[in-house]
Amino acid sequence: MWVFRFVGLRLVQAVPVLLGISLVAFLAIHLVPGDPVRIMLQGRASDAAVAEIYARLGMDRPLLVQYARFVGRAVTGDLGTSIIQRAPVATIVGERLVPSSFLLVYATLLSVLIAVPLAVWAAARRNRLADHLIRLGGTVSFAMPSFWIGLILILGFGLTLKWFPIAGFGRGFGGHLHHLFLPALTIALFLAPLLIQSLRAAMLDAMTAEHVEVARAKGLSESRILFKYVLRAASIPVVTILAVNIGWLVSGSVIVESVFSVAGLGMLLVHAVSTRDYPVIQGLTLVFAVMVIGTNLLADLAYALIDKRVRAE
Amino acid sequence: MTTTTLAPSALRAEVARWSPSLWIGIGLLAFIVLAGLFAPWLTPYDPLRQDYGAALRAPDAAHWFGTDSLGRDLFTRSLYAIRTDLVIGFWTTYVPMLIGVLLGAYAGLKGGWFDAVLMRVIDTALAFPFLVLIIVILAILGPGTQNIYIAVFLVGWTMYARLARAEMLVESGKDYILAARTLGFPTARILLRHALPNVINSSIVFSMSDFVLNILLVSGLSFLGLGVPAPTPEWGAMVAEGKDFMQQAWWISTLPGLMIVLTGVALALLGDGLTHRLGDRHVTGH
């Protein structure tokens, strides 16, 4: 089964990076200047209580032992315990995973829905007015801060028109779709320009490919060539572009979740930083990085499914 | 430009390379920089002085952008914020670029263990969402302007190192590098005198959009309360201050945010133009 071999090989290749990630997450607590436990307890604790927490967290052991234990536990899904929230970090993070994943998938679909027609239009009208306008729109859209766009959408579609709720996750699938529409649109507005740009370039490449020239010579209509051959060839780079930009997508969601009060991972991170909840910060560091690596792996796999040549590597 | 001596067809090609976006970008950016420099002469107000009698005024002839909940003139604060955001954006772009290009080019030229270790470090850094990594570093060091610098200097160079290394791998096979090596020039000299001018172009082109992203980063961090501390005028912090007044005073968040868009568009246009002039050989053009 090539799938298992392919995934296995990619996982082995990812080992150095995974080790690096775990080291960064591990150090997130240990590099804090001063005493992280006292900072978390905000000076309210007696020396005995501090020593007790140190022992409970295993922070009284040598660093190397602590690191080995940290990695060993993380592999089994144990991300430690939040002293402030008095709950396992894995549980706290797990509760937030659904709203964030929903938002990320929703935003990705919206940006594809926005980008594909505009990219097709821009490529078909290359160097004409529509193409220039789409490019200018992309430049402006790229420069707009997502927290600002989010507030403008709240002002326009939430407070004034009252079409969409301005905060929260909602109930049920329909409720999620309704509540997360504005946040997803906010993210899509900065992801779409990137997609349009690369999709347009890929389509222009595909338009001059030999089999397209042949189709043209045989007298197929331009629109049929566009949709049948060019768009199909250009859809492969879209998967890659989405995977490459997953980091930006997640970064954007951190800010957008805060603007729209969506109880996801990003809002949890901002909250954990302001309450100095280091075990949660540490757990989130791992989870976010694994999300990026996992997405890239999936994209590689999708790529291999589409293109047989990649499998041979 | 000595375009007068060119044949008509070559002249047309040359003019086509002067993209209007380059000039519009330079013009807009110069306008913004000058507005920041001459802010004290352009407005009669003090960016920090509070005036509760004038709180939450809508935009009018006296207060172009209105006033905030503390009665401070928002146009004045937006102008002074040019100094904050543009300066932080500049250093958080070009210090990492310098570090990244040097490390990446050296790794590409030398290879060996240095290259291997550097690539693993870069892969690790790029596995994190950029904002998440910066927030984690700020969680360790504490919020504030100085720590933003430290955080971005620690992480921002990785993208440039990857770009410069890739360019260097192409260059190092070329004859002029082989010739310099055969002549026994020291590595540092080959790197700085011969290779650098050829490997830096793609980084310069990338730096323009990176500049935009860094301004968005700084204002975003300030919006989240992790960035530039309170009384200092900063666009993202101003947008955040208006968040709770959206219904009564829409101008507090929207108008300072427009300054970010304007600056971003100026830099993006400049970058587009540079891509056309420098980049076609190095960066995949259209």
Coordinates of C-alpha atoms in Angstrom, one line a residue, chain A:
Chain A
M1 CA 0.0 0.0 0.0
W2 CA 1.7 3.2 -1.2
V3 CA -0.4 5.4 1.0
F4 CA 1.0 3.9 4.3
R5 CA 4.6 4.0 2.9
F6 CA 4.1 7.6 1.7
V7 CA 2.6 8.8 5.0
G8 CA 5.2 6.8 7.0
L9 CA 8.1 8.3 5.0
R10 CA 6.7 11.8 5.5
L11 CA 6.3 11.3 9.2
V12 CA 9.9 10.0 9.5
Q13 CA 11.1 13.1 7.6
A14 CA 9.1 15.3 10.0
V15 CA 10.8 13.9 13.1
P16 CA 13.5 16.6 13.4
V17 CA 10.9 19.3 13.0
L18 CA 8.6 17.6 15.6
L19 CA 11.5 17.5 18.0
G20 CA 12.2 21.2 17.4
I21 CA 8.6 22.0 18.0
S22 CA 8.4 20.1 21.2
L23 CA 11.6 21.8 22.4
V24 CA 10.1 25.3 21.7
A25 CA 6.9 24.3 23.5
F26 CA 8.8 22.8 26.5
L27 CA 11.0 26.0 26.8
A28 CA 7.8 28.2 26.8
I29 CA 7.6 27.6 30.5
H30 CA 11.3 27.2 31.4
L31 CA 12.5 30.4 29.7
V32 CA 10.1 32.6 31.7
P33 CA 12.3 35.0 33.7
G34 CA 11.8 34.5 37.4
D35 CA 9.6 31.8 38.9
P36 CA 6.7 30.7 36.5
V37 CA 4.8 29.0 39.3
R38 CA 4.8 32.2 41.5
I39 CA 3.9 34.3 38.5
M40 CA 0.9 32.0 37.8
L41 CA -0.2 32.2 41.4
Q42 CA 0.4 35.9 41.4
G43 CA 2.2 35.9 44.7
R44 CA -0.8 34.5 46.6
A45 CA 0.8 31.2 47.6
S46 CA 2.9 30.2 50.5
D47 CA 6.4 28.6 50.0
A48 CA 5.0 25.2 50.9
A49 CA 2.2 25.5 48.3
V50 CA 4.7 26.6 45.6
A51 CA 6.9 23.6 46.4
E52 CA 3.9 21.3 46.3
I53 CA 3.0 22.6 42.8
Y54 CA 6.6 22.2 41.7
A55 CA 6.5 18.6 42.8
R56 CA 3.1 18.0 41.3
L57 CA 4.2 19.3 37.9
G58 CA 7.5 17.5 38.2
M59 CA 9.3 20.8 37.8
D60 CA 11.7 19.8 40.6
R61 CA 13.4 17.2 38.4
P62 CA 16.5 17.8 36.2
L63 CA 15.6 19.6 32.9
L64 CA 16.4 16.6 30.6
V65 CA 14.2 14.3 32.7
Q66 CA 11.4 16.9 32.5
Y67 CA 11.8 17.2 28.7
A68 CA 11.7 13.4 28.2
R69 CA 8.5 13.2 30.4
F70 CA 7.0 16.1 28.5
V71 CA 7.5 14.5 25.1
G72 CA 6.4 11.1 26.4
R73 CA 3.2 12.5 27.7
A74 CA 2.5 14.7 24.7
V75 CA 2.7 11.6 22.4
T76 CA -0.1 10.0 24.5
G77 CA -2.2 13.1 24.3
D78 CA -1.5 14.4 27.9
L79 CA -0.6 18.1 27.7
G80 CA -0.3 18.7 31.4
T81 CA -2.5 20.6 33.8
S82 CA -3.6 24.2 34.0
I83 CA -3.2 25.4 37.6
I84 CA -5.3 28.4 37.1
Q85 CA -8.3 26.6 35.4
R86 CA -7.8 23.5 37.5
A87 CA -8.3 21.2 34.5
P88 CA -6.2 19.1 32.2
V89 CA -4.9 21.2 29.3
A90 CA -6.0 18.5 26.8
T91 CA -9.6 18.9 27.9
I92 CA -9.5 22.7 27.8
V93 CA -7.9 22.7 24.3
G94 CA -10.2 19.9 23.1
E95 CA -13.3 22.0 23.9
R96 CA -12.0 24.8 21.8
L97 CA -10.9 22.7 18.8
V98 CA -14.4 22.4 17.2
P99 CA -15.2 26.2 16.9
S100 CA -11.7 26.9 15.5
S101 CA -11.7 24.0 13.0
F102 CA -15.2 25.0 11.9
L103 CA -14.0 28.6 11.4
L104 CA -10.9 27.5 9.5
V105 CA -12.8 25.2 7.1
Y106 CA -15.6 27.7 6.6
A107 CA -13.1 30.5 5.8
T108 CA -11.2 28.3 3.4
L109 CA -14.4 27.3 1.5
L110 CA -15.5 31.0 1.4
S111 CA -12.1 32.1 0.0
V112 CA -12.2 29.5 -2.7
L113 CA -15.8 30.6 -3.6
I114 CA -14.6 34.2 -3.9
A115 CA -11.2 33.4 -5.5
V116 CA -12.1 30.9 -8.3
P117 CA -14.6 33.1 -10.3
L118 CA -12.5 36.2 -9.9
A119 CA -9.3 34.3 -11.0
V120 CA -11.1 32.8 -14.0
W121 CA -12.4 36.3 -14.9
A122 CA -8.9 37.9 -14.5
A123 CA -7.2 35.2 -16.5
A124 CA -9.8 35.4 -19.3
R125 CA -9.5 39.2 -19.5
R126 CA -5.7 39.2 -19.0
N127 CA -4.3 42.8 -18.9
R128 CA -7.7 44.3 -19.5
L129 CA -9.6 46.5 -17.1
A130 CA -11.3 43.7 -15.1
D131 CA -7.8 42.0 -14.6
H132 CA -6.3 45.3 -13.3
L133 CA -9.3 46.0 -11.1
I134 CA -9.2 42.5 -9.5
R135 CA -5.5 42.9 -8.9
L136 CA -5.9 46.4 -7.3
G137 CA -8.8 45.0 -5.2
G138 CA -6.4 42.2 -4.0
T139 CA -3.7 44.7 -3.1
V140 CA -6.1 46.8 -1.0
S141 CA -7.6 43.7 0.5
F142 CA -4.2 42.4 1.5
A143 CA -3.3 45.6 3.3
M144 CA -6.5 45.7 5.4
P145 CA -5.9 44.5 8.9
S146 CA -8.3 41.7 9.8
F147 CA -9.3 43.2 13.2
W148 CA -10.3 46.4 11.4
I149 CA -12.3 44.6 8.6
G150 CA -14.0 42.5 11.3
L151 CA -15.1 45.6 13.2
I152 CA -16.4 47.2 10.0
L153 CA -18.4 44.1 9.1
I154 CA -19.8 44.1 12.7
L155 CA -20.8 47.8 12.3
G156 CA -22.3 47.2 8.8
F157 CA -23.9 43.8 8.8
G158 CA -24.3 43.2 12.6
L159 CA -25.2 46.5 14.3
T160 CA -26.7 48.4 11.5
L161 CA -28.4 45.8 9.2
K162 CA -28.7 43.2 11.9
W163 CA -28.3 40.4 9.3
F164 CA -25.7 38.4 11.3
P165 CA -24.8 37.9 15.0
I166 CA -21.7 39.8 16.0
A167 CA -20.3 37.3 18.6
G168 CA -20.3 33.6 19.6
F169 CA -20.5 30.2 17.9
G170 CA -24.3 29.6 17.9
R171 CA -26.2 26.3 18.3
G172 CA -26.5 23.5 15.7
F173 CA -24.9 23.4 12.3
G174 CA -27.1 26.2 10.9
G175 CA -26.4 28.4 13.9
H176 CA -22.6 27.9 13.5
L177 CA -22.9 28.8 9.8
H178 CA -24.9 31.9 10.7
H179 CA -22.7 33.0 13.6
L180 CA -19.4 32.4 11.9
F181 CA -20.2 33.9 8.6
L182 CA -18.7 37.4 9.3
P183 CA -15.6 35.9 11.0
A184 CA -15.1 33.5 8.1
L185 CA -15.6 36.3 5.6
T186 CA -13.0 38.4 7.4
I187 CA -10.4 35.7 7.1
A188 CA -11.4 34.9 3.5
L189 CA -10.9 38.6 2.5
F190 CA -7.1 38.3 3.2
L191 CA -6.8 34.7 2.0
A192 CA -8.6 35.2 -1.3
P193 CA -6.1 37.7 -2.9
L194 CA -3.3 35.1 -2.4
L195 CA -5.4 32.4 -4.0
I196 CA -6.5 34.7 -6.9
Q197 CA -2.9 35.6 -7.7
S198 CA -1.6 32.1 -7.9
L199 CA -4.7 30.6 -9.5
R200 CA -4.5 33.3 -12.2
A201 CA -0.8 32.6 -12.8
A202 CA -1.4 28.9 -13.0
M203 CA -4.3 29.4 -15.4
L204 CA -2.2 31.6 -17.7
D205 CA 0.5 28.8 -17.7
A206 CA -2.1 26.2 -18.4
M207 CA -3.6 28.2 -21.3
T208 CA -0.4 28.0 -23.3
A209 CA 0.1 24.3 -22.6
E210 CA 0.3 22.0 -25.6
H211 CA -2.9 20.0 -25.1
V212 CA -4.8 23.3 -24.7
E213 CA -3.3 24.5 -28.0
V214 CA -4.4 21.3 -29.6
A215 CA -7.9 21.7 -28.2
R216 CA -8.0 25.2 -29.6
A217 CA -6.7 24.1 -33.0
K218 CA -9.5 21.5 -33.1
G219 CA -11.9 24.4 -32.8
L220 CA -13.2 24.0 -29.2
S221 CA -14.8 27.1 -27.8
E222 CA -12.7 29.3 -25.6
S223 CA -15.1 29.0 -22.6
R224 CA -15.2 25.2 -22.9
I225 CA -11.3 25.1 -23.0
L226 CA -11.3 27.4 -19.9
F227 CA -13.6 25.3 -17.8
K228 CA -12.7 21.8 -19.1
Y229 CA -8.9 22.0 -19.3
V230 CA -7.5 25.1 -17.8
L231 CA -9.4 25.2 -14.5
R232 CA -8.7 21.6 -13.9
A233 CA -5.0 21.9 -14.4
A234 CA -4.9 25.1 -12.2
S235 CA -6.8 23.5 -9.4
I236 CA -3.8 21.5 -8.2
P237 CA -1.8 24.6 -7.2
V238 CA -4.8 25.7 -5.1
V239 CA -4.4 22.8 -2.8
T240 CA -0.7 23.7 -2.4
I241 CA -1.4 27.4 -1.9
L242 CA -4.0 26.6 0.8
A243 CA -1.6 24.3 2.6
V244 CA 1.4 26.7 2.4
N245 CA -0.8 29.4 3.9
I246 CA -2.3 27.4 6.7
G247 CA 0.0 29.2 9.1
W248 CA -1.4 32.6 7.9
L249 CA -4.9 31.3 8.1
V250 CA -4.3 30.2 11.7
S251 CA -2.6 33.5 12.6
G252 CA -5.6 35.3 11.2
S253 CA -8.0 33.2 13.1
V254 CA -6.3 34.2 16.4
I255 CA -7.1 37.8 15.8
V256 CA -10.6 37.2 14.2
E257 CA -11.7 35.0 17.1
S258 CA -10.8 37.8 19.5
V259 CA -12.8 40.3 17.5
F260 CA -15.9 38.2 17.2
S261 CA -15.6 36.5 20.7
V262 CA -15.5 33.0 19.2
A263 CA -14.5 30.6 21.9
G264 CA -11.8 28.9 19.9
L265 CA -8.1 28.1 20.2
G266 CA -7.0 31.7 19.3
M267 CA -9.1 33.3 21.9
L268 CA -7.9 30.8 24.4
L269 CA -4.3 31.7 23.5
V270 CA -4.8 35.4 24.0
H271 CA -6.7 34.7 27.3
A272 CA -3.9 32.3 28.5
V273 CA -1.3 34.9 27.8
S274 CA -3.1 37.6 29.7
T275 CA -3.7 35.3 32.7
R276 CA -0.2 33.8 32.4
D277 CA -1.5 30.3 32.2
Y278 CA 1.8 28.8 31.0
P279 CA 0.7 25.1 30.7
V280 CA -2.2 26.2 28.4
I281 CA 0.2 28.3 26.3
Q282 CA 2.6 25.4 26.1
G283 CA -0.2 23.0 25.0
L284 CA -1.5 25.4 22.4
T285 CA 2.0 25.9 21.0
L286 CA 2.2 22.2 20.3
V287 CA -1.4 21.9 19.0
F288 CA -1.0 24.9 16.5
A289 CA 2.3 23.5 15.1
V290 CA 0.9 20.0 14.7
M291 CA -2.1 21.5 12.9
V292 CA 0.2 23.2 10.4
I293 CA 2.3 20.0 9.9
G294 CA -0.8 17.8 9.6
T295 CA -2.3 20.1 7.0
N296 CA 0.9 20.0 5.0
L297 CA 1.0 16.2 5.2
L298 CA -2.6 16.0 4.0
A299 CA -1.8 18.4 1.1
D300 CA 1.2 16.2 0.1
L301 CA -1.1 13.2 0.2
A302 CA -3.8 14.9 -1.9
Y303 CA -1.1 15.9 -4.3
A304 CA 0.1 12.3 -4.5
L305 CA -3.4 11.1 -5.1
I306 CA -3.8 13.5 -8.0
D307 CA -0.4 13.1 -9.5
K308 CA 1.1 9.6 -9.6
R309 CA 4.6 10.8 -10.3
V310 CA 5.0 12.2 -6.8
R311 CA 4.5 8.8 -5.2
A312 CA 7.6 7.4 -6.8
E313 CA 9.9 9.8 -4.9

